[in-house]
N, CA, C and O atoms as a Tinker XYZ file with bonds, in Angstrom:
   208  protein
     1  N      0.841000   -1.198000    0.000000    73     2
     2  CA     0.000000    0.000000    0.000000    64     1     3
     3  C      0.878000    1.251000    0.000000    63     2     4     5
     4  O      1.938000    1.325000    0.622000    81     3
     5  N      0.305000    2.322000   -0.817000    73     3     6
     6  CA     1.156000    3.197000   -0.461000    64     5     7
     7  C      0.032000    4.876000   -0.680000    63     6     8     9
     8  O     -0.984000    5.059000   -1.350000    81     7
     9  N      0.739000    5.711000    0.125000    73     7    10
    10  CA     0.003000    6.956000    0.683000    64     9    11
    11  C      0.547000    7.965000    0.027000    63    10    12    13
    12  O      1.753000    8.186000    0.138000    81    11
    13  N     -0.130000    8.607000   -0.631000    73    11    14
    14  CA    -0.044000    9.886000   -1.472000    64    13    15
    15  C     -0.827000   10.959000   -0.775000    63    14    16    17
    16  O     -2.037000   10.765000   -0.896000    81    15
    17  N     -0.662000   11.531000   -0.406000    73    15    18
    18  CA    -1.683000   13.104000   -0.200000    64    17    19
    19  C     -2.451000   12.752000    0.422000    63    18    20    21
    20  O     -3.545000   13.267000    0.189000    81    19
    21  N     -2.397000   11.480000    1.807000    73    19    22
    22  CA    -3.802000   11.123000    2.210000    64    21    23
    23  C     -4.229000   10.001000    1.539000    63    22    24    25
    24  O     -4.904000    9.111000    2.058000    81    23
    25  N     -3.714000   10.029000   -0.024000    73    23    26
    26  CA    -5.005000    8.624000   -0.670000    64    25    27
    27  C     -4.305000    7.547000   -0.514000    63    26    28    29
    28  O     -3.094000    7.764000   -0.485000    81    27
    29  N     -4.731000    6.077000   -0.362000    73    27    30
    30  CA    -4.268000    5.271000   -0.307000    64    29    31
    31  C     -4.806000    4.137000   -1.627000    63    30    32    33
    32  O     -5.852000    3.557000   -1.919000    81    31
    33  N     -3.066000    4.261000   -2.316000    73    31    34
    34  CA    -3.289000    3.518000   -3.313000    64    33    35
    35  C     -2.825000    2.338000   -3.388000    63    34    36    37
    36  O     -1.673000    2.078000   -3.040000    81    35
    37  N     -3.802000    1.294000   -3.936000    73    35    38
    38  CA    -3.867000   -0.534000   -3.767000    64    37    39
    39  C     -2.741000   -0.363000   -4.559000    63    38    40    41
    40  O     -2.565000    0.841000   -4.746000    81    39
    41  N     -1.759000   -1.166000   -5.200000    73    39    42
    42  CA    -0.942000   -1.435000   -6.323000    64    41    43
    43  C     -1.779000   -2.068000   -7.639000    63    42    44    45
    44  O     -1.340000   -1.846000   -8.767000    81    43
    45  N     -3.063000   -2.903000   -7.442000    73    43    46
    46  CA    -3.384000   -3.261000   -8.156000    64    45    47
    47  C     -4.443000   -2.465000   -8.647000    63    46    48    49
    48  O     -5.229000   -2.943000   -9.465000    81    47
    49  N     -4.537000   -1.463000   -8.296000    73    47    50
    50  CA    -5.765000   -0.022000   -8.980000    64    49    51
    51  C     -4.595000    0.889000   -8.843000    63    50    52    53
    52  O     -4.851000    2.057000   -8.551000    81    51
    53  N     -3.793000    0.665000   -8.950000    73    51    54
    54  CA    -3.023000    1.924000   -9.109000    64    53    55
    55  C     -3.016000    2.784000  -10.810000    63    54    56    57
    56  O     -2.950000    3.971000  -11.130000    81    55
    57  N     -3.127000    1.396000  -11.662000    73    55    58
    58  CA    -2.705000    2.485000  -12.837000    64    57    59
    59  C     -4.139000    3.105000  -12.995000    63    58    60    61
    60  O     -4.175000    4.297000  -13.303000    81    59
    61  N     -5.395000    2.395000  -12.808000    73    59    62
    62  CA    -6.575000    3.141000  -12.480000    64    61    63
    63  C     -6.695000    4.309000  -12.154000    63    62    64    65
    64  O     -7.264000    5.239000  -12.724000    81    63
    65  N     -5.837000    4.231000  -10.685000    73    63    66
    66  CA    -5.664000    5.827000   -9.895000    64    65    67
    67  C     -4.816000    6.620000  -10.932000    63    66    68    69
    68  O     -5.174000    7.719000  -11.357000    81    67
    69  N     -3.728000    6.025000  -11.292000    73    67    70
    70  CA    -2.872000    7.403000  -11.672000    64    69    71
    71  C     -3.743000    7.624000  -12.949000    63    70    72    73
    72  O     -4.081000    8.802000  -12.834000    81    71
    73  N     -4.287000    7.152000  -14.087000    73    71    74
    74  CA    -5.346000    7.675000  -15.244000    64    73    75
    75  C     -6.387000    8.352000  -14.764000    63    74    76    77
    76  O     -7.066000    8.901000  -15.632000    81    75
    77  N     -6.716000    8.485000  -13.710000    73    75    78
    78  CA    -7.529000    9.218000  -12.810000    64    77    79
    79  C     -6.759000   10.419000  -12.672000    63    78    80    81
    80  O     -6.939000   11.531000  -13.167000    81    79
    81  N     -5.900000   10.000000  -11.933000    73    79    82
    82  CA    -5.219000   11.293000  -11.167000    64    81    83
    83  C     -4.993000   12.302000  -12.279000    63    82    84    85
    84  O     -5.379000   13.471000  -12.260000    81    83
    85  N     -4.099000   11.503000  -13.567000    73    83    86
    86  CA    -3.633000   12.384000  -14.897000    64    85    87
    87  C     -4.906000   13.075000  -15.333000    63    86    88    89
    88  O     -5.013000   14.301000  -15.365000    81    87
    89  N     -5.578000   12.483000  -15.567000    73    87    90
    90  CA    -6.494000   13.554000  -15.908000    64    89    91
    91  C     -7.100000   14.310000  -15.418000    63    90    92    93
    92  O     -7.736000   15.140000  -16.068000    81    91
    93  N     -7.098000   14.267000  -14.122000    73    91    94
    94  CA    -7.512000   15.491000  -13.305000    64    93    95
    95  C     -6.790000   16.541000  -13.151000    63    94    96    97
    96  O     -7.260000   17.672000  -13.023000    81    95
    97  N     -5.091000   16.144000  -13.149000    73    95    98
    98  CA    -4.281000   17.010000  -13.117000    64    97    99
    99  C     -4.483000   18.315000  -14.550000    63    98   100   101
   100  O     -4.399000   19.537000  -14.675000    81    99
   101  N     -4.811000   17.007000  -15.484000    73    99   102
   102  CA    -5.065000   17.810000  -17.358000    64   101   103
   103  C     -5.948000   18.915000  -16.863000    63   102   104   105
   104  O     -5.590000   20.087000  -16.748000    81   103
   105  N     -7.100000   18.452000  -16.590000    73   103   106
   106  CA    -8.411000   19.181000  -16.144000    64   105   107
   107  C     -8.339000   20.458000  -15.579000    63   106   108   109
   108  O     -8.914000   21.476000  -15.964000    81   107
   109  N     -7.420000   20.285000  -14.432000    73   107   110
   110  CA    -6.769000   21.573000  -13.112000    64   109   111
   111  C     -6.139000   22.515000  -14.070000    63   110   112   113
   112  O     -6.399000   23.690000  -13.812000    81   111
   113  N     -5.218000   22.278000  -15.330000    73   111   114
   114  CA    -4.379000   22.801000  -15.734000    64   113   115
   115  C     -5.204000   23.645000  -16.578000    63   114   116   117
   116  O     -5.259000   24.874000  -16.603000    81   115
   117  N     -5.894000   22.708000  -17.328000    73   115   118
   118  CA    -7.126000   23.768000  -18.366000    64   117   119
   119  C     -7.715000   24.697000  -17.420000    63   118   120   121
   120  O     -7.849000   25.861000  -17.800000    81   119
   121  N     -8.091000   24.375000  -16.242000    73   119   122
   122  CA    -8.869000   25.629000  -16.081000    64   121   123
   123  C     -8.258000   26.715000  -14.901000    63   122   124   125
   124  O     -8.981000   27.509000  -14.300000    81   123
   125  N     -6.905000   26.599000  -14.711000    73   123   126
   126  CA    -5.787000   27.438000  -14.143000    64   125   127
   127  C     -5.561000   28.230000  -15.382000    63   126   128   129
   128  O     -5.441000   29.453000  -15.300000    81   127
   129  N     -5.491000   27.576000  -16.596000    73   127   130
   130  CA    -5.399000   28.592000  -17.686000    64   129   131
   131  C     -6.086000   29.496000  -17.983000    63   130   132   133
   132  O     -5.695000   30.581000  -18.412000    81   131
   133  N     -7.783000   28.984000  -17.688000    73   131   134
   134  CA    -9.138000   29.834000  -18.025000    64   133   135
   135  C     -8.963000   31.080000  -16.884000    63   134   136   137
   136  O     -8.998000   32.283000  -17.145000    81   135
   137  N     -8.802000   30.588000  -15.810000    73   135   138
   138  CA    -8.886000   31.198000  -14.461000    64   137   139
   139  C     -7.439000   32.567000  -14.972000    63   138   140   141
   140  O     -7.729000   33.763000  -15.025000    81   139
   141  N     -6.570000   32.258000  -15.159000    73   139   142
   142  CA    -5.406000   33.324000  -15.640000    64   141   143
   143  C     -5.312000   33.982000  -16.725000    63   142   144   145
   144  O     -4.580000   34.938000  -16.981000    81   143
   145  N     -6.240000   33.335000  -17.512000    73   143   146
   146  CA    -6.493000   34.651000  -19.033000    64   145   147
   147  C     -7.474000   35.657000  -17.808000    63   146   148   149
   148  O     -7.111000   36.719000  -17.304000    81   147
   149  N     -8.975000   34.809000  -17.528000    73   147   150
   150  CA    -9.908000   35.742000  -17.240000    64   149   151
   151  C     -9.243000   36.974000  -15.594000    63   150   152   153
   152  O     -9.757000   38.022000  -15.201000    81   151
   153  N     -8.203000   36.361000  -15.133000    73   151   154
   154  CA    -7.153000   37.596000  -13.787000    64   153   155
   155  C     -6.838000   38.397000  -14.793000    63   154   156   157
   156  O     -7.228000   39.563000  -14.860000    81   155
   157  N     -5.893000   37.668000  -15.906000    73   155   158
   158  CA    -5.111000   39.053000  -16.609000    64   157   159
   159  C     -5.824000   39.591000  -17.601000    63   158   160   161
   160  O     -5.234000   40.538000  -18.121000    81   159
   161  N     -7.335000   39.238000  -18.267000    73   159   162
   162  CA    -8.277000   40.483000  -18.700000    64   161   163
   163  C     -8.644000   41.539000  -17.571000    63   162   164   165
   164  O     -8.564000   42.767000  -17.539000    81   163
   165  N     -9.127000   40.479000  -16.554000    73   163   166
   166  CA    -9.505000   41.936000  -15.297000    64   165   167
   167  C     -8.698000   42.688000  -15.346000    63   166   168   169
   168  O     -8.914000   43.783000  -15.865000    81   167
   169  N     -7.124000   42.264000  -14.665000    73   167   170
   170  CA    -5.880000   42.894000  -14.375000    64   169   171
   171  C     -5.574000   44.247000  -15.544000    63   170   172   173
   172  O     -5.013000   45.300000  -15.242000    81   171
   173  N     -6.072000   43.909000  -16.827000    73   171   174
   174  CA    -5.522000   44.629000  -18.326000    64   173   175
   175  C     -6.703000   45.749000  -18.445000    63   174   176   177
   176  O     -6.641000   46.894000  -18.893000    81   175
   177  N     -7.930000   44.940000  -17.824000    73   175   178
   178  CA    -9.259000   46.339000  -18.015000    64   177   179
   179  C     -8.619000   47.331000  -16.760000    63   178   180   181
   180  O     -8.315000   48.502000  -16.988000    81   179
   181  N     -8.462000   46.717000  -15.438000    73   179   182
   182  CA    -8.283000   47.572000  -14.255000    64   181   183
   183  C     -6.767000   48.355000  -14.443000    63   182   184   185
   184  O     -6.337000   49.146000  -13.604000    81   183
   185  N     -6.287000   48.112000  -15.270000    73   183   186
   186  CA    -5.017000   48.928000  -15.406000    64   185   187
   187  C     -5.494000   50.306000  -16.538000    63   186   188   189
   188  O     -5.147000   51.467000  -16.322000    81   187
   189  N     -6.311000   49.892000  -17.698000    73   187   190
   190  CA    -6.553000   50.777000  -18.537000    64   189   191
   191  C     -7.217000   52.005000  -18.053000    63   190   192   193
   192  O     -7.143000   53.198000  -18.350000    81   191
   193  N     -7.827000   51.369000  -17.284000    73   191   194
   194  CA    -9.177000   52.140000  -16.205000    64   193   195
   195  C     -7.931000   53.721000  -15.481000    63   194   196   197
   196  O     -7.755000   54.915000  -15.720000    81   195
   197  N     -7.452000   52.784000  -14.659000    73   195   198
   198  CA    -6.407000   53.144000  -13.875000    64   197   199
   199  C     -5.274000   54.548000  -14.722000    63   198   200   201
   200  O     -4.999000   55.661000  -14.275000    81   199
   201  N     -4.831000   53.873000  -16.090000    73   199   202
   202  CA    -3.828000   54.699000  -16.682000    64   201   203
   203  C     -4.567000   55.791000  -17.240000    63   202   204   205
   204  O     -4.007000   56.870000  -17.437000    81   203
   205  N     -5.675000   55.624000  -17.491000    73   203   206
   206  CA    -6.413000   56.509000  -18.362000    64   205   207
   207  C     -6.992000   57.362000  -17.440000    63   206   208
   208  O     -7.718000   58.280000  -17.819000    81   207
């Protein structure tokens, strides 16, 4: 058995878990991206706002 972050993964569901895990990680990443365009539009309106 072994302990990751709390989870405890069987060896024999493990590659289960990690195709799990990978794609959640994919998932997090897409929408850290969404999440950081839509900061640095705010960030780009609140600066224009600001300079102008």
């Amino acid at each position: 058995m072994l302990n990751v972050w709390g989870i405890t993964i069987n060896p024999k569901e493990a590659q289960k878990n990690y195709v799990l895990g990978f794609s959640i990680l994919v998932t997090a990443r897409e929408m850290l991206k969404k999440v950081n365009k839509r900061i640095a539009l705010y960030y780009h309106q609140y600066y224009s706002v600001l300079v102008v």
